[in-house]
Tab-separated table of N, CA and C in Angstrom:
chain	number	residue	atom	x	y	z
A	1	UNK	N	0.844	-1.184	0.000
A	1	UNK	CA	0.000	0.000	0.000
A	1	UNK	C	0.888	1.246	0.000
A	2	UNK	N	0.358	2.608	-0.723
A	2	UNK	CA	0.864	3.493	-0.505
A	2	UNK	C	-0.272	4.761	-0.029
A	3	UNK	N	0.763	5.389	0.532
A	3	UNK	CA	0.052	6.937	1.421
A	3	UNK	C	-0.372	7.536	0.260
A	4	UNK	N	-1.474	8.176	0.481
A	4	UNK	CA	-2.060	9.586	-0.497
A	4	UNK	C	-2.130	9.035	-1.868
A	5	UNK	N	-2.596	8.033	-1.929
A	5	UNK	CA	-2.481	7.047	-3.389
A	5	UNK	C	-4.097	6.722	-3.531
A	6	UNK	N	-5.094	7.219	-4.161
A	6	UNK	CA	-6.366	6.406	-3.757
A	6	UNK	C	-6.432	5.185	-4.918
A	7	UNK	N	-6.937	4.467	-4.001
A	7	UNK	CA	-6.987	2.783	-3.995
A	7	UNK	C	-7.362	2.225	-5.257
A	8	UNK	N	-8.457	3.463	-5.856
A	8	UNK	CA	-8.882	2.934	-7.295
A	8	UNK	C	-7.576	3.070	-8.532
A	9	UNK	N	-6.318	3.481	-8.035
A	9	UNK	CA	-5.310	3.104	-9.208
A	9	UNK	C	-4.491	2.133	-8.674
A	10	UNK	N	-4.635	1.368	-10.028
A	10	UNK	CA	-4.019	-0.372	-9.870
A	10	UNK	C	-2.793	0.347	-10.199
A	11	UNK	N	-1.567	-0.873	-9.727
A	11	UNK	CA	-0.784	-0.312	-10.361
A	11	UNK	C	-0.702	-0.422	-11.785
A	12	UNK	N	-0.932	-1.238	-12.957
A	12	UNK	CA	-1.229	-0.912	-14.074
A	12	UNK	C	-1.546	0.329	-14.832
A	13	UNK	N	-2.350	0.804	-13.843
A	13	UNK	CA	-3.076	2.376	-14.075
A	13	UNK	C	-1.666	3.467	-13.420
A	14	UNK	N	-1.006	3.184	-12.408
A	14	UNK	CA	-0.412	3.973	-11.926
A	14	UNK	C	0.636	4.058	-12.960
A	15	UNK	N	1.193	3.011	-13.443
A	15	UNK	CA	2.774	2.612	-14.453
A	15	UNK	C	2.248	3.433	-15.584
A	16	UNK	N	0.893	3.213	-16.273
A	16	UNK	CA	0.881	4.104	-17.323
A	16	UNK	C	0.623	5.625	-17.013
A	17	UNK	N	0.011	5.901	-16.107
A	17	UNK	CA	0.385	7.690	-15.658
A	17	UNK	C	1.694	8.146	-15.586
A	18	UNK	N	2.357	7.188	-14.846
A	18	UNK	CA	3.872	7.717	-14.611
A	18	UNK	C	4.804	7.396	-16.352
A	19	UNK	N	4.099	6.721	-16.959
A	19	UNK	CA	4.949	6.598	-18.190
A	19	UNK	C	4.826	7.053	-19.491
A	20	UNK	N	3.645	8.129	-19.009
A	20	UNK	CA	2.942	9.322	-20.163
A	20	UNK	C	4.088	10.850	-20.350
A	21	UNK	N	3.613	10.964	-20.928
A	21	UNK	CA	4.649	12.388	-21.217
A	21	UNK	C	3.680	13.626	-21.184
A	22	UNK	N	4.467	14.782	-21.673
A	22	UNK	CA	3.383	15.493	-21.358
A	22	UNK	C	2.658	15.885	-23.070
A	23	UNK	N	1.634	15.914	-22.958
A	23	UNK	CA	1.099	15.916	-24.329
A	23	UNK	C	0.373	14.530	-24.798
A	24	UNK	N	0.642	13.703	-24.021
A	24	UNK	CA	-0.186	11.982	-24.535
A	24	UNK	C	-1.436	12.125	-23.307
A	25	UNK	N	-2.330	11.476	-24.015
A	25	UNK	CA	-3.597	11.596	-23.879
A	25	UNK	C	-4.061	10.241	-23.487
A	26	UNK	N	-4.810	10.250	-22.131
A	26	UNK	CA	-5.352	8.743	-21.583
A	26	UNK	C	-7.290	8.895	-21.686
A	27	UNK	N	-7.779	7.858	-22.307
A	27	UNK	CA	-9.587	7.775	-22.048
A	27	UNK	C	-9.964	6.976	-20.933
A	28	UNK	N	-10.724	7.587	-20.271
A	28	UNK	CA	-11.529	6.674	-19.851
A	28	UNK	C	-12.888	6.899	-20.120
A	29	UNK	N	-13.039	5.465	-20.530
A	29	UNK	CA	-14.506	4.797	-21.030
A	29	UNK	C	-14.916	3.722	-20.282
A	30	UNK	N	-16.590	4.270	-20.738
A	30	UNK	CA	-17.497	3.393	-20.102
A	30	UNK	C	-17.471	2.482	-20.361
A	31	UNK	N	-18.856	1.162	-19.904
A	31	UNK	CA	-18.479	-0.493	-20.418
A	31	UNK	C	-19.026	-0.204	-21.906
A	32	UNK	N	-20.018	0.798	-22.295
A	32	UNK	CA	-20.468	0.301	-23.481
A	32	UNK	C	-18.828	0.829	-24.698
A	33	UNK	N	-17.770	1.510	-24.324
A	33	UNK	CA	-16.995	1.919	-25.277
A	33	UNK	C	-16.059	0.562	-25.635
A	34	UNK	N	-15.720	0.473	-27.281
A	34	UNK	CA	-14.988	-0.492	-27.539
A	34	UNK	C	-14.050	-0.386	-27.422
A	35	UNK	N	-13.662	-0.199	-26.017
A	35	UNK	CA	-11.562	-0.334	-25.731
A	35	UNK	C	-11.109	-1.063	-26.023
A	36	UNK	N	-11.010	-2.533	-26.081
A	36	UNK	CA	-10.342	-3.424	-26.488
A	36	UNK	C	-10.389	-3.498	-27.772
A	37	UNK	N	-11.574	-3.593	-28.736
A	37	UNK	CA	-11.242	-3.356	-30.368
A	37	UNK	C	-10.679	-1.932	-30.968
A	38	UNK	N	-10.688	-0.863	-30.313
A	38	UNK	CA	-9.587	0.200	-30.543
A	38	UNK	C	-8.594	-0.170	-30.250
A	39	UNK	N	-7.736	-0.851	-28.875
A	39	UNK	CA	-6.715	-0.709	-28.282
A	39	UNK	C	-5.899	-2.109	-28.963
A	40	UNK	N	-5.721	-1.809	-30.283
A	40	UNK	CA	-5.350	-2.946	-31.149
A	40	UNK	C	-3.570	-3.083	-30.794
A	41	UNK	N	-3.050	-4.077	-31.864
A	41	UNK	CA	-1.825	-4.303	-31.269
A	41	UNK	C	-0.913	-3.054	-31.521
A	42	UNK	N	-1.217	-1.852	-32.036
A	42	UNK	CA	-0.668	-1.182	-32.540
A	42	UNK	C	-1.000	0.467	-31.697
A	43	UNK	N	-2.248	0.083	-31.200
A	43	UNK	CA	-3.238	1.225	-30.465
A	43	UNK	C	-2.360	1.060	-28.736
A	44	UNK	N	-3.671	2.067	-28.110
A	44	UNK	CA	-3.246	1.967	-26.684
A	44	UNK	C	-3.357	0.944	-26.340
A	45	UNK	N	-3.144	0.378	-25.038
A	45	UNK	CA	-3.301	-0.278	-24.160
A	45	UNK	C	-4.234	0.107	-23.090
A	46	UNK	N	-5.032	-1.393	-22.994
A	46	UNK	CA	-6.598	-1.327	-22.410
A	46	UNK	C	-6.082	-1.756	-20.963
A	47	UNK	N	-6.859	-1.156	-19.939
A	47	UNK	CA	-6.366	-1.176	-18.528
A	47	UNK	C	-8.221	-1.430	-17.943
A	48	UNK	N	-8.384	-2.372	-17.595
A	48	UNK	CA	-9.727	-3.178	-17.230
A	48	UNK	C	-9.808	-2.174	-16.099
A	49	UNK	N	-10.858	-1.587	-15.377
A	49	UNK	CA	-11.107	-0.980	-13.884
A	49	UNK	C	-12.840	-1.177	-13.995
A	50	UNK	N	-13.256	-2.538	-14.229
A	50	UNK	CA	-14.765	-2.936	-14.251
A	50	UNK	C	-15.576	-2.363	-13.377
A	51	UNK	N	-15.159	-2.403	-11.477
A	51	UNK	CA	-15.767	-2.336	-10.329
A	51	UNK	C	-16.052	-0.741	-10.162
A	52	UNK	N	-15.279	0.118	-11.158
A	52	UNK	CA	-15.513	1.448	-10.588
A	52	UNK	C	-16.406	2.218	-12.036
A	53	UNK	N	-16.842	3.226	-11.544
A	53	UNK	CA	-17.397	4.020	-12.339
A	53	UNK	C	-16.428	4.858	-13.117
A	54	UNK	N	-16.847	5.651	-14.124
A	54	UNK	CA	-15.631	6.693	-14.793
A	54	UNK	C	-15.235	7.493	-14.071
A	55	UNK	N	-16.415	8.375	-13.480
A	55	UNK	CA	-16.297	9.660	-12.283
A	55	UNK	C	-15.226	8.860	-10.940
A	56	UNK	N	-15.718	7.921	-10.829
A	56	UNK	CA	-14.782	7.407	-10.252
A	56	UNK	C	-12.822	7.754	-10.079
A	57	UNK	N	-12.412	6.706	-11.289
A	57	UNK	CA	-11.356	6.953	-11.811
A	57	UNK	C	-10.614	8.106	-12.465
A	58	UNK	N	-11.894	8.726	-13.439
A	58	UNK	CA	-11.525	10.202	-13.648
A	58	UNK	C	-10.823	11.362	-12.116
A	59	UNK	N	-11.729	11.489	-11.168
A	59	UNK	CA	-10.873	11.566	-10.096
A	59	UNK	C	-9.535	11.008	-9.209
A	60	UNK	N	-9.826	10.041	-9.505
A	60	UNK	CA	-8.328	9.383	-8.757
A	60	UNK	C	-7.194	9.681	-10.060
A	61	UNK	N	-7.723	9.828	-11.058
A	61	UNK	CA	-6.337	10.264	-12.664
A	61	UNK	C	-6.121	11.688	-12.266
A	62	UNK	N	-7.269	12.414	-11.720
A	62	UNK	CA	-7.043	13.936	-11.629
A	62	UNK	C	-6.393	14.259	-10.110
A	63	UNK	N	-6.195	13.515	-9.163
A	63	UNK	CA	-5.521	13.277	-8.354
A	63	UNK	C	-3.804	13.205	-8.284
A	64	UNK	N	-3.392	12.600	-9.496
A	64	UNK	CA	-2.291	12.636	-9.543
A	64	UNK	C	-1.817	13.156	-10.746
A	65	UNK	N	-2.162	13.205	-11.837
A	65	UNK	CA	-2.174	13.902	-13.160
A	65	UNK	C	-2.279	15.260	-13.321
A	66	UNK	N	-1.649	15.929	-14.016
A	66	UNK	CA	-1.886	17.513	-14.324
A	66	UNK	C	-2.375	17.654	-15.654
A	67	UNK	N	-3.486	18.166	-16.053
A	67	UNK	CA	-4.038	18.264	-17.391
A	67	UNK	C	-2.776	19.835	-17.829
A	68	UNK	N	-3.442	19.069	-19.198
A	68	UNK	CA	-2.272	20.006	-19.711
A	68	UNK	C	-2.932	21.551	-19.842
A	69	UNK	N	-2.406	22.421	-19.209
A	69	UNK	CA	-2.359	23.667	-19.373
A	69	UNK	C	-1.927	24.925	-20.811
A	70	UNK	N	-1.107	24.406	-21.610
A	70	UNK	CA	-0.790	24.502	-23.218
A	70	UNK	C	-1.860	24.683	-24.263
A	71	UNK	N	-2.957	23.873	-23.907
A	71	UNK	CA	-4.090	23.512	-25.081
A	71	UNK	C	-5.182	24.039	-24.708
A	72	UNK	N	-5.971	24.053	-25.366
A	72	UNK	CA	-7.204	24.878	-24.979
A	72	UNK	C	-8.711	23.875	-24.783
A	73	UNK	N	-8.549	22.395	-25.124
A	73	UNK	CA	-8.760	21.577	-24.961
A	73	UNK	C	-8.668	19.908	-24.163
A	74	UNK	N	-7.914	20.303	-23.167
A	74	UNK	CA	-7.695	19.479	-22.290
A	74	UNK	C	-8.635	17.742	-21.931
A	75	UNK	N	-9.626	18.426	-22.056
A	75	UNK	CA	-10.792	17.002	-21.523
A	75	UNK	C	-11.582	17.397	-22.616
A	76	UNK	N	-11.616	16.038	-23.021
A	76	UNK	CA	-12.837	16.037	-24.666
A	76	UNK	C	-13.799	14.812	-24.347
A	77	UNK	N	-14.794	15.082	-24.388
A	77	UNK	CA	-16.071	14.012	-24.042
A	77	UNK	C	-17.017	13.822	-25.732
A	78	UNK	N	-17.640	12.971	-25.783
A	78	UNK	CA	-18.153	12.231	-27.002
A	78	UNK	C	-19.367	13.239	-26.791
A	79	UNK	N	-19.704	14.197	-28.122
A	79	UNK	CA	-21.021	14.533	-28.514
A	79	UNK	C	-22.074	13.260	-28.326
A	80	UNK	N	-23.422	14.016	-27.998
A	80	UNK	CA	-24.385	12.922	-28.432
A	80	UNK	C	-25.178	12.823	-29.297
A	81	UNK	N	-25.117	11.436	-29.984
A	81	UNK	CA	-25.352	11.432	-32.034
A	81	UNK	C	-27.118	12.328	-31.611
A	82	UNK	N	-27.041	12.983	-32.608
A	82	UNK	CA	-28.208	14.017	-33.099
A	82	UNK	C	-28.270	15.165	-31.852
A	83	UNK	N	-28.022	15.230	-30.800
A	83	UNK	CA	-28.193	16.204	-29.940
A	83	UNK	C	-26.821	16.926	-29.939
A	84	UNK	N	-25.557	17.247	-30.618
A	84	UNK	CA	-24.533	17.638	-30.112
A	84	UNK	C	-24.434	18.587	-29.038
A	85	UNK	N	-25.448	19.347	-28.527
A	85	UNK	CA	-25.176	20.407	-27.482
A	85	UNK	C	-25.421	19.843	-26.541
A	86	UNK	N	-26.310	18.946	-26.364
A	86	UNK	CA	-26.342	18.145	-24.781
A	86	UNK	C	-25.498	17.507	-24.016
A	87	UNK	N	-25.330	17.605	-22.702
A	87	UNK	CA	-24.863	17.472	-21.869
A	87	UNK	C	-25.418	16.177	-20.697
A	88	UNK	N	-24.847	15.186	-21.211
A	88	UNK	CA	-25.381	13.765	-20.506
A	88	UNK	C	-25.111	14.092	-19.359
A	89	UNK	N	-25.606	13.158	-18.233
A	89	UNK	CA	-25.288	13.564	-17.132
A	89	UNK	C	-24.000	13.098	-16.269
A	90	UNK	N	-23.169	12.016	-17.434
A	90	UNK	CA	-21.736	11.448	-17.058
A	90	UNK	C	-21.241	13.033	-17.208
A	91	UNK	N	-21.353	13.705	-17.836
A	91	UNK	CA	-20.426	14.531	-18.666
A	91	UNK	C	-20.488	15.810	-17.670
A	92	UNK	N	-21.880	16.065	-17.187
A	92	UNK	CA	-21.858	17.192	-16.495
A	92	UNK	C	-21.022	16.951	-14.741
A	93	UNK	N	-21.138	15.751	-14.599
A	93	UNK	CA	-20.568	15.171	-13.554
A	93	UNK	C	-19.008	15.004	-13.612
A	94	UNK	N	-18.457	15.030	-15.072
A	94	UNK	CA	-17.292	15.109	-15.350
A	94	UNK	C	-16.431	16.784	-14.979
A	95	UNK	N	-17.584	17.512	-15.643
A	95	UNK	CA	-16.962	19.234	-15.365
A	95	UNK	C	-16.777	19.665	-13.897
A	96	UNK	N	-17.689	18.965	-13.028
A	96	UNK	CA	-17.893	19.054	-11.618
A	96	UNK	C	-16.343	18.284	-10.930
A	97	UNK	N	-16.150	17.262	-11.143
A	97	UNK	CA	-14.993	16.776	-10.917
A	97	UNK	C	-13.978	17.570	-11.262
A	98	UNK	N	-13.856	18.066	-12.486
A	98	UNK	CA	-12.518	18.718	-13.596
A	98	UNK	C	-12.494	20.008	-12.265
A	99	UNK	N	-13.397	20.640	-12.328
A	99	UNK	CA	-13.552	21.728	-11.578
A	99	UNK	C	-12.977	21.993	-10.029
A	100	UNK	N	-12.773	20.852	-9.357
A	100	UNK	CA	-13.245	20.260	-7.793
A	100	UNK	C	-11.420	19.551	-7.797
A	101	UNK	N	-11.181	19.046	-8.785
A	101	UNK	CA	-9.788	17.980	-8.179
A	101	UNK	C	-8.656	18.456	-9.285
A	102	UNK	N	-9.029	18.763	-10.406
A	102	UNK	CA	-7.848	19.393	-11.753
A	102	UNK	C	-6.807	20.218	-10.616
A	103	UNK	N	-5.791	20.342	-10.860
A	103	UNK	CA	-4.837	21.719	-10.486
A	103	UNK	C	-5.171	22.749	-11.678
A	104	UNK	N	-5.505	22.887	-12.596
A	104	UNK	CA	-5.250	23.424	-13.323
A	104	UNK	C	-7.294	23.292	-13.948
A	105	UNK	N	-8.038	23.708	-13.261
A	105	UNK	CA	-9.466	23.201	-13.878
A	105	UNK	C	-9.919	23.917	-15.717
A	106	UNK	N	-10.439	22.920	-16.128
A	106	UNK	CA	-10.592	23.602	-17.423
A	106	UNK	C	-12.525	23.008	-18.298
A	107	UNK	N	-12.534	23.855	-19.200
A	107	UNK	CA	-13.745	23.483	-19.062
A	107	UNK	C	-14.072	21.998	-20.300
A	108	UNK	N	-14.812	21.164	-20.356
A	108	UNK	CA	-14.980	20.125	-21.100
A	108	UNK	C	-14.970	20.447	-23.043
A	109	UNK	N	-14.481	19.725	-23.462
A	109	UNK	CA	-14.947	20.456	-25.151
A	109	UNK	C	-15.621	18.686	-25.583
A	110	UNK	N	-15.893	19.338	-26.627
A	110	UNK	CA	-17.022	17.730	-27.258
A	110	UNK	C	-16.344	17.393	-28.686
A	111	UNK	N	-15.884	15.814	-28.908
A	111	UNK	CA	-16.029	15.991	-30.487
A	111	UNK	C	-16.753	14.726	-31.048
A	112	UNK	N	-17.436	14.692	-32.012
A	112	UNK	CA	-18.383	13.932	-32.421
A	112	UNK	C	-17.588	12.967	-32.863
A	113	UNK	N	-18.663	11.743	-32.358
A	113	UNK	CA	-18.525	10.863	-31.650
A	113	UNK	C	-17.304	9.843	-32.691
A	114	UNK	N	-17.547	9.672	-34.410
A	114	UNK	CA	-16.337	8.815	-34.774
A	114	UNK	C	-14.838	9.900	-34.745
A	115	UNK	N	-14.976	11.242	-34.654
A	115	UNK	CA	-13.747	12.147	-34.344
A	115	UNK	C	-13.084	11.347	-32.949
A	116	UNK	N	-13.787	11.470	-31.828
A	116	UNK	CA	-13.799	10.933	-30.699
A	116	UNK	C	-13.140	9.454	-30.754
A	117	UNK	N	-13.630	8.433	-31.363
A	117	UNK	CA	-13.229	7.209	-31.685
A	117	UNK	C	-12.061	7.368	-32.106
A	118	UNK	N	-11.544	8.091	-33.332
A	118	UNK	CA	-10.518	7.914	-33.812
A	118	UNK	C	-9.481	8.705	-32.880
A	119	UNK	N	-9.648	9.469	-32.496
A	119	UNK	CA	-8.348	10.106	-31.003
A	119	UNK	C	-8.385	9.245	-30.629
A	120	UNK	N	-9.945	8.627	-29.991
A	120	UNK	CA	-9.076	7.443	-28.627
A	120	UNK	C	-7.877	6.802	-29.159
A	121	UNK	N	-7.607	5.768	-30.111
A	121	UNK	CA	-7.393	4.937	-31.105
A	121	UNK	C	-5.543	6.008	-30.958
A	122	UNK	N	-5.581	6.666	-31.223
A	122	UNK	CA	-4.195	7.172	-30.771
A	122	UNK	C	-3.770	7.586	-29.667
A	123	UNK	N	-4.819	7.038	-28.546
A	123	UNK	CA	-4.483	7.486	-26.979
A	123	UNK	C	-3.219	6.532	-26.811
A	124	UNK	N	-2.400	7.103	-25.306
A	124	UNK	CA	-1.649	6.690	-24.741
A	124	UNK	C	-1.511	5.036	-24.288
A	125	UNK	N	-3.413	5.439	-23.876
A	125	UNK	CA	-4.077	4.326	-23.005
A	125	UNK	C	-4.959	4.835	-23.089
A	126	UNK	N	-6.140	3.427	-22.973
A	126	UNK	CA	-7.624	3.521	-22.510
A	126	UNK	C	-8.186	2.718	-20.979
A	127	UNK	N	-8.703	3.142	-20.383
A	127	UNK	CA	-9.222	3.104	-19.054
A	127	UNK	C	-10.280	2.421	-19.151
A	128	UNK	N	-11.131	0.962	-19.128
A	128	UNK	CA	-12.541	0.970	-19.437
A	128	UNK	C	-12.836	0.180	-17.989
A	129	UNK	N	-14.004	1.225	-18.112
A	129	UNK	CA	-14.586	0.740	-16.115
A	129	UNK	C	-15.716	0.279	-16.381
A	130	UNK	N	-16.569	0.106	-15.484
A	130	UNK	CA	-17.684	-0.413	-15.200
A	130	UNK	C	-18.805	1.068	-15.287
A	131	UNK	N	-18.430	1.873	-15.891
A	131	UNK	CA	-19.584	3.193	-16.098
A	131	UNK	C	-21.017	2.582	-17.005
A	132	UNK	N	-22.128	2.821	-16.427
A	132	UNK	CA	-23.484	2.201	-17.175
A	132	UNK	C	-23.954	3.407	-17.756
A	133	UNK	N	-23.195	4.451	-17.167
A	133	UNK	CA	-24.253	5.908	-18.235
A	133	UNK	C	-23.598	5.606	-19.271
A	134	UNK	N	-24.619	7.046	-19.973
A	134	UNK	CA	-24.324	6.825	-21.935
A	134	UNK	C	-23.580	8.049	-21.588
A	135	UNK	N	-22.675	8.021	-23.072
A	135	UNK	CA	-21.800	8.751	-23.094
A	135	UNK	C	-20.627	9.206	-21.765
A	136	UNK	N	-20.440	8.143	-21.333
A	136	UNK	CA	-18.983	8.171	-19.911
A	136	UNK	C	-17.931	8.116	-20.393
A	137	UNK	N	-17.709	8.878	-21.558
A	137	UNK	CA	-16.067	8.488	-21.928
A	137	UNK	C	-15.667	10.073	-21.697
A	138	UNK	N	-14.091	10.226	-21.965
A	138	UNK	CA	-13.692	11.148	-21.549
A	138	UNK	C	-12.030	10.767	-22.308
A	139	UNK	N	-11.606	12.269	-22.563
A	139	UNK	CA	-10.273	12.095	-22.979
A	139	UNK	C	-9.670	13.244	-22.279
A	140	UNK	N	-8.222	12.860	-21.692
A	140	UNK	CA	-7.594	13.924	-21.055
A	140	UNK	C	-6.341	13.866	-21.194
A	141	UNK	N	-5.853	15.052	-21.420
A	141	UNK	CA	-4.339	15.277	-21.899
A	141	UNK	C	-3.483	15.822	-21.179
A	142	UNK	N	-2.407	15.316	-20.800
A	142	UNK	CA	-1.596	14.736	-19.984
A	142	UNK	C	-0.502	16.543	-19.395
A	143	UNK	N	-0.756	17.104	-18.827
A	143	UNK	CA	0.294	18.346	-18.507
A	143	UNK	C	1.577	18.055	-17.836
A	144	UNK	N	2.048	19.225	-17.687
A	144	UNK	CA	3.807	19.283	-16.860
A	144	UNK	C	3.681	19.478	-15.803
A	145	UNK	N	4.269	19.115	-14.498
A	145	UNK	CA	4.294	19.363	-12.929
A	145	UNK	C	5.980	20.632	-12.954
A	146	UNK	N	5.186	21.638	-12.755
A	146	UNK	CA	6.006	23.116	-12.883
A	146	UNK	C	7.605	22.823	-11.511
């Protein structure tokens, strides 16, 4: 066990935070997102966290992670097909978190939904938990500790 470490990062999850740079980008997705058929042999690497929710993990990543401060886009969440302005309620629960645990809080941007697919697909890593809302994915890009 370690101090000031919360429990929901395996170390799996911890090795790939610490082995991101700054500028690489980690998702976490819900159960319905296809992490494992994105996270091909060539793609990220899929990191199972079934038992927890996204909001979950999204906090314990924003816990030790610094979003990047550089971009103007930091956390990108999946439009929803035909509604793009809406705001699921993973998502609004996401800004509340970003807001509450970020060092650096920033506000959410959206990109529709195969844009979305295809970033993940060049993420660092993908995160897929046990989230049952629609639209629980989330992309966040990785900052510098000053």
């Amino acid at each position: 066990m370690l101090r000031n470490i919360n429990p929901l990062l395996s170390p799996d999850l911890l090795h790939t935070l610490r082995a991101m740079g700054h500028g690489d980008e980690i998702v976490i997705a819900d159960a319905n997102f296809p992490a494992t058929s994105t996270a091909t042999s060539t793609g990220p690497t899929c990191i199972r966290a079934d038992g927890s929710s996204a909001s979950e993990i999204l906090e314990a990543v924003l816990s030790v992670m610094p979003l990047d401060s550089f971009v103007p886009d930091p956390a990108l969440t999946m439009q929803v097909v035909g509604d793009p302005d809406a705001v699921p309620e993973a998502v609004a629960d996401f800004q509340t978190i970003i807001e509450t645990t970020a060092d650096i809080p920033a506000q959410i941007q959206t990109l529709e939904r195969f844009a979305f697919y295809d970033r993940a697909a060049r993420a660092f890593a993908i995160v897929q938990t046990g989230e049952r809302r629609l639209y629980g994915n989330i992309i966040l890009k990785k900052g510098v500790i000053a």
